[in-house]
XYZ file of C-alpha atoms in Angstrom:
357
model
C -47.027 -20.616 -37.615
C -47.381 -21.852 -34.536
C -49.992 -24.974 -34.952
C -49.893 -26.865 -31.945
C -47.677 -26.379 -28.043
C -46.991 -28.923 -26.947
C -47.609 -28.180 -22.131
C -46.648 -30.666 -19.260
C -49.063 -32.611 -17.634
C -48.315 -29.039 -14.544
C -48.557 -26.849 -17.528
C -52.427 -28.872 -17.581
C -53.296 -28.847 -14.299
C -56.252 -26.834 -13.556
C -57.171 -26.932 -17.421
C -60.925 -28.522 -17.508
C -60.935 -27.816 -21.396
C -57.555 -27.675 -23.428
C -57.394 -24.131 -25.112
C -58.357 -23.210 -29.044
C -55.285 -24.168 -31.042
C -53.543 -25.509 -28.447
C -52.459 -22.020 -27.254
C -51.890 -21.011 -23.216
C -55.560 -18.728 -22.051
C -55.096 -15.183 -23.080
C -52.759 -15.296 -26.099
C -54.750 -14.962 -29.440
C -54.972 -17.694 -31.975
C -52.655 -16.810 -34.926
C -53.868 -16.441 -37.859
C -55.170 -18.260 -40.273
C -52.507 -19.484 -43.124
C -54.211 -20.884 -46.631
C -52.096 -22.492 -49.176
C -48.934 -21.751 -46.998
C -46.232 -25.568 -47.420
C -44.716 -26.635 -44.031
C -47.631 -25.895 -42.230
C -50.378 -27.569 -40.804
C -54.262 -25.053 -41.531
C -57.168 -26.679 -41.753
C -58.218 -23.927 -44.143
C -58.458 -25.610 -47.592
C -56.147 -23.616 -50.106
C -58.113 -20.983 -52.754
C -58.690 -22.405 -55.626
C -57.042 -20.377 -58.222
C -57.908 -19.861 -62.038
C -54.874 -21.172 -64.404
C -54.199 -17.833 -66.534
C -52.890 -19.049 -69.620
C -50.485 -17.500 -71.136
C -50.489 -16.888 -74.829
C -46.961 -17.666 -76.415
C -46.794 -16.176 -79.499
C -45.917 -16.429 -83.510
C -41.904 -15.421 -84.746
C -44.963 -13.671 -86.717
C -46.141 -11.653 -83.953
C -43.058 -11.336 -82.323
C -41.861 -9.903 -85.145
C -44.771 -7.597 -85.374
C -44.622 -6.512 -81.815
C -41.367 -5.765 -81.852
C -41.230 -3.763 -84.818
C -44.389 -1.534 -83.168
C -42.168 -0.841 -80.358
C -39.305 0.216 -82.522
C -41.141 2.388 -84.709
C -42.419 4.730 -81.950
C -38.936 5.392 -81.049
C -37.667 5.163 -84.995
C -36.764 8.930 -84.192
C -34.041 8.690 -81.867
C -35.240 12.220 -80.703
C -38.632 11.537 -78.701
C -40.541 15.855 -78.181
C -42.641 14.924 -74.972
C -46.187 16.410 -74.448
C -45.998 18.287 -71.349
C -49.740 18.871 -69.559
C -48.174 20.478 -66.481
C -45.128 22.084 -68.073
C -45.002 25.730 -70.047
C -45.279 26.088 -73.762
C -41.941 27.530 -74.172
C -39.955 24.804 -72.585
C -38.835 22.598 -75.739
C -38.050 18.769 -74.172
C -35.999 16.215 -75.616
C -34.996 12.933 -74.756
C -32.507 10.674 -76.834
C -31.213 7.065 -75.870
C -28.146 6.913 -76.278
C -25.864 3.065 -76.773
C -22.522 1.861 -78.084
C -20.455 -0.925 -77.485
C -17.478 0.631 -76.859
C -19.200 3.076 -73.882
C -18.808 6.214 -76.184
C -21.908 7.161 -76.468
C -21.983 10.666 -74.503
C -18.124 11.952 -75.619
C -20.115 11.264 -79.398
C -23.617 13.232 -78.358
C -21.289 15.867 -76.318
C -19.294 16.387 -79.315
C -22.499 16.919 -81.138
C -23.347 19.489 -79.696
C -20.805 21.208 -79.739
C -20.038 21.222 -83.241
C -23.809 22.392 -83.445
C -23.712 25.361 -81.484
C -22.509 28.533 -84.089
C -23.980 31.441 -81.304
C -20.442 32.887 -79.091
C -21.140 32.211 -75.952
C -24.211 30.453 -75.648
C -22.334 27.267 -73.785
C -22.009 29.616 -71.736
C -25.660 29.792 -70.372
C -25.992 25.581 -70.701
C -26.156 23.558 -67.826
C -24.442 19.764 -67.951
C -25.647 17.139 -65.207
C -24.094 13.672 -64.804
C -25.047 11.138 -62.954
C -21.261 9.838 -61.499
C -21.778 5.191 -61.355
C -21.842 3.255 -64.921
C -22.227 7.451 -66.801
C -19.276 8.842 -66.205
C -17.156 5.642 -64.813
C -18.278 2.458 -64.935
C -19.621 1.738 -61.216
C -19.358 1.750 -58.058
C -16.292 -0.540 -57.127
C -14.850 0.825 -60.670
C -14.264 4.436 -60.654
C -11.157 5.013 -61.819
C -12.016 3.761 -65.182
C -13.868 6.254 -66.585
C -16.690 5.226 -69.221
C -16.091 5.465 -72.950
C -12.374 5.623 -71.462
C -10.045 8.753 -72.750
C -12.377 9.972 -75.495
C -15.416 10.662 -72.686
C -12.779 12.984 -70.535
C -12.118 14.425 -73.962
C -15.335 16.077 -74.582
C -15.107 16.580 -71.323
C -12.981 19.048 -70.885
C -14.170 20.537 -74.158
C -17.209 21.786 -72.256
C -15.272 23.059 -69.498
C -12.860 24.500 -72.131
C -16.062 26.101 -73.842
C -17.713 28.205 -70.523
C -20.234 24.747 -69.972
C -21.482 24.757 -66.599
C -20.281 20.550 -65.605
C -22.564 19.342 -62.060
C -22.600 15.744 -60.417
C -26.011 14.921 -59.170
C -25.885 11.029 -58.359
C -28.370 8.893 -56.659
C -25.539 8.223 -53.430
C -27.495 8.464 -49.954
C -26.060 11.543 -47.750
C -23.571 9.357 -46.284
C -21.404 8.513 -49.032
C -21.037 12.128 -50.340
C -17.551 12.030 -48.518
C -16.798 9.374 -50.721
C -17.992 10.820 -53.779
C -15.041 13.902 -53.602
C -12.629 11.478 -52.858
C -14.085 9.529 -56.077
C -13.580 12.493 -57.931
C -10.045 13.265 -57.095
C -9.866 9.496 -57.965
C -10.766 9.741 -61.510
C -8.798 12.281 -62.574
C -11.864 14.842 -62.418
C -11.105 17.299 -59.874
C -9.311 19.688 -62.710
C -12.956 19.350 -64.871
C -15.479 19.854 -62.125
C -12.815 22.335 -60.643
C -12.747 20.834 -57.094
C -11.301 22.824 -55.016
C -13.182 21.647 -51.695
C -14.358 18.795 -50.795
C -17.099 20.161 -47.978
C -20.314 18.433 -47.692
C -23.791 20.931 -46.549
C -26.544 19.970 -45.907
C -29.248 21.285 -48.485
C -33.039 22.628 -48.749
C -34.611 22.000 -51.778
C -38.653 22.079 -51.175
C -39.267 19.617 -48.719
C -35.874 17.669 -49.268
C -32.608 17.416 -47.367
C -29.683 16.999 -50.599
C -26.401 16.955 -49.669
C -24.203 19.199 -51.477
C -20.329 18.967 -51.900
C -17.195 20.081 -53.850
C -18.109 23.638 -53.453
C -21.598 23.291 -55.161
C -20.742 21.197 -57.839
C -22.084 16.987 -56.582
C -24.810 16.925 -54.990
C -26.380 13.715 -53.450
C -29.781 13.277 -53.733
C -30.934 9.882 -53.206
C -34.111 9.679 -55.731
C -34.808 13.480 -56.375
C -33.210 13.850 -58.854
C -35.931 15.946 -61.409
C -35.622 17.993 -58.186
C -31.649 19.096 -57.789
C -32.342 19.584 -61.738
C -35.122 22.217 -61.732
C -33.521 23.820 -59.030
C -30.196 23.654 -60.471
C -31.967 25.139 -63.576
C -34.085 28.593 -62.554
C -31.267 29.459 -60.487
C -30.656 33.616 -60.548
C -27.159 33.192 -61.434
C -25.462 32.675 -63.516
C -28.591 32.208 -65.217
C -28.905 29.278 -68.077
C -31.621 28.426 -71.152
C -30.676 25.334 -71.694
C -29.776 22.304 -69.331
C -28.319 18.962 -70.214
C -29.168 15.289 -67.987
C -27.080 12.355 -68.940
C -28.040 8.904 -66.590
C -27.288 5.607 -67.589
C -31.097 4.793 -65.565
C -33.991 5.212 -67.588
C -36.088 6.258 -65.010
C -33.877 9.577 -63.852
C -33.736 10.516 -67.967
C -37.371 10.031 -68.098
C -38.522 12.080 -65.005
C -36.092 14.593 -66.144
C -38.184 14.456 -68.698
C -40.765 14.399 -67.889
C -41.353 16.418 -63.941
C -38.915 18.931 -64.598
C -40.389 20.999 -66.841
C -43.536 21.869 -64.519
C -41.379 22.792 -61.963
C -39.449 24.840 -63.925
C -42.474 26.710 -65.164
C -43.459 27.006 -61.268
C -40.294 28.961 -61.115
C -40.080 30.672 -63.742
C -43.272 32.369 -62.971
C -42.468 32.948 -58.936
C -39.461 35.172 -59.992
C -40.390 36.616 -63.639
C -43.770 36.674 -63.930
C -46.105 35.516 -67.093
C -45.813 38.422 -68.281
C -42.586 38.780 -69.170
C -42.686 35.441 -71.240
C -43.234 36.066 -74.630
C -44.582 33.639 -77.398
C -41.340 33.215 -78.718
C -40.280 32.627 -74.664
C -37.217 35.117 -75.291
C -37.595 35.843 -71.169
C -37.574 32.967 -70.531
C -34.778 31.320 -68.078
C -34.368 28.300 -69.550
C -36.082 27.314 -73.103
C -34.861 23.252 -73.705
C -34.132 20.149 -71.231
C -32.625 17.731 -73.312
C -32.760 13.897 -71.545
C -30.436 11.344 -73.048
C -30.359 7.875 -71.027
C -27.003 6.435 -71.457
C -28.048 2.860 -72.185
C -25.663 -0.001 -71.214
C -27.248 -2.779 -73.586
C -24.335 -2.986 -76.123
C -21.948 -2.849 -74.163
C -23.260 -5.038 -71.255
C -23.945 -7.960 -74.629
C -20.233 -7.080 -75.505
C -19.224 -8.444 -72.179
C -19.375 -5.435 -69.995
C -20.894 -5.985 -67.230
C -22.569 -2.932 -65.705
C -24.604 -4.489 -62.597
C -26.110 -7.740 -61.846
C -29.368 -8.448 -63.285
C -31.238 -8.860 -59.962
C -30.206 -5.193 -59.057
C -32.859 -2.886 -58.665
C -31.336 -0.440 -60.415
C -31.198 -3.486 -63.658
C -33.496 -1.450 -66.295
C -35.247 -4.309 -68.118
C -37.976 -4.404 -65.229
C -41.841 -3.699 -65.288
C -41.529 -0.508 -63.329
C -39.815 0.886 -65.631
C -41.853 -0.043 -68.343
C -43.432 3.467 -68.534
C -39.751 5.199 -69.169
C -38.596 2.525 -71.351
C -41.967 3.234 -73.693
C -40.955 6.772 -74.067
C -37.301 6.001 -75.137
C -39.124 3.433 -77.581
C -38.090 0.231 -76.003
C -41.913 -1.891 -75.936
C -41.947 -4.652 -73.284
C -41.848 -7.392 -75.696
C -38.494 -6.005 -76.359
C -37.960 -5.577 -73.226
C -38.111 -9.055 -72.037
C -35.566 -10.022 -74.981
C -32.822 -7.454 -73.401
C -33.633 -9.227 -69.735
C -33.345 -12.535 -71.215
C -30.311 -11.855 -73.785
C -28.908 -9.985 -69.936
C -28.998 -12.627 -68.032
C -27.620 -15.267 -70.728
C -24.818 -13.210 -71.291
C -24.417 -13.930 -67.223
C -24.764 -16.122 -67.108
C -21.610 -17.541 -69.439
C -19.804 -14.390 -68.065
C -19.808 -15.825 -64.408
C -19.158 -19.647 -65.965
C -16.003 -18.533 -67.849
C -14.760 -16.616 -64.674
C -15.537 -19.583 -62.773
C -13.298 -21.879 -65.537
C -10.716 -19.687 -65.307
C -10.438 -19.550 -62.034
C -10.241 -23.243 -61.716
C -7.618 -23.157 -64.862
C -5.770 -20.438 -62.631
C -5.729 -23.152 -59.364
């Protein structure tokens, strides 16, 4: 903010009166600044009423936590889709384990549930990469859940399931993704033979596709990519499973995909081909899993900085968290515990470095 410009005597010659705000003629005055520290604005700061924040008692806090847990008491929450087809069943599930093996456990359950021969051949499994399959950017060779995760993925592949990676990484990093998959010993599981990258149009968005249509870098349009893959003509999929460490991605896939799948089905098949049980439908089941890192982080395996934009326990993810049974009170509690754990880990690392010197 320019409050006063000192002029030399030569500058002042011929000036009958000082210009407004001390600026040379011809320049517009600066906008008024109200309540900014370090300025000499003449306007008085706008008065604001103090907002009283009600502090919850222990009993009230316990009740609020219980209400939040009751909403998500059942691990699987069926989502009402106002615009989605009735024949498409959607299930949302939260996975939390201290050792990161939760996704592997769910895959094992899916495999054990499948009694029908050939059903796995019409199943699409979509995985996020960072902090879902691996432990995150920079630690790509470390698999989340260790050997149990690798074995579960290998069993899926052996049973005929289709496995793809859909990442929020930018288009420029899709080539890097190809290298990561190789380094992470996943090339064989995902059947990567070609690491060339091509651009793919899905509606009005551009997606970077690499590794022979196995890896897709799409920013935050994951629901668009999942719906497009789910409704392709060959192979035909009956079931779609989506795994992501970000609650909002899992939430959007569960809530936004059904309508896109329904529209695409009607475009290709027409409503007349769908009976009351959805027998002719392309996709009849969509399961979206939030692979939460909360318990792992409390155990000391920090996934990200608490101020990272993808940190799950923040206001913009409140709706997604609520869908998985995490109310605002619990959201704040989890955020506080993770921040405290993060500070503890930093203090420990500094002490270790100091001792090493």
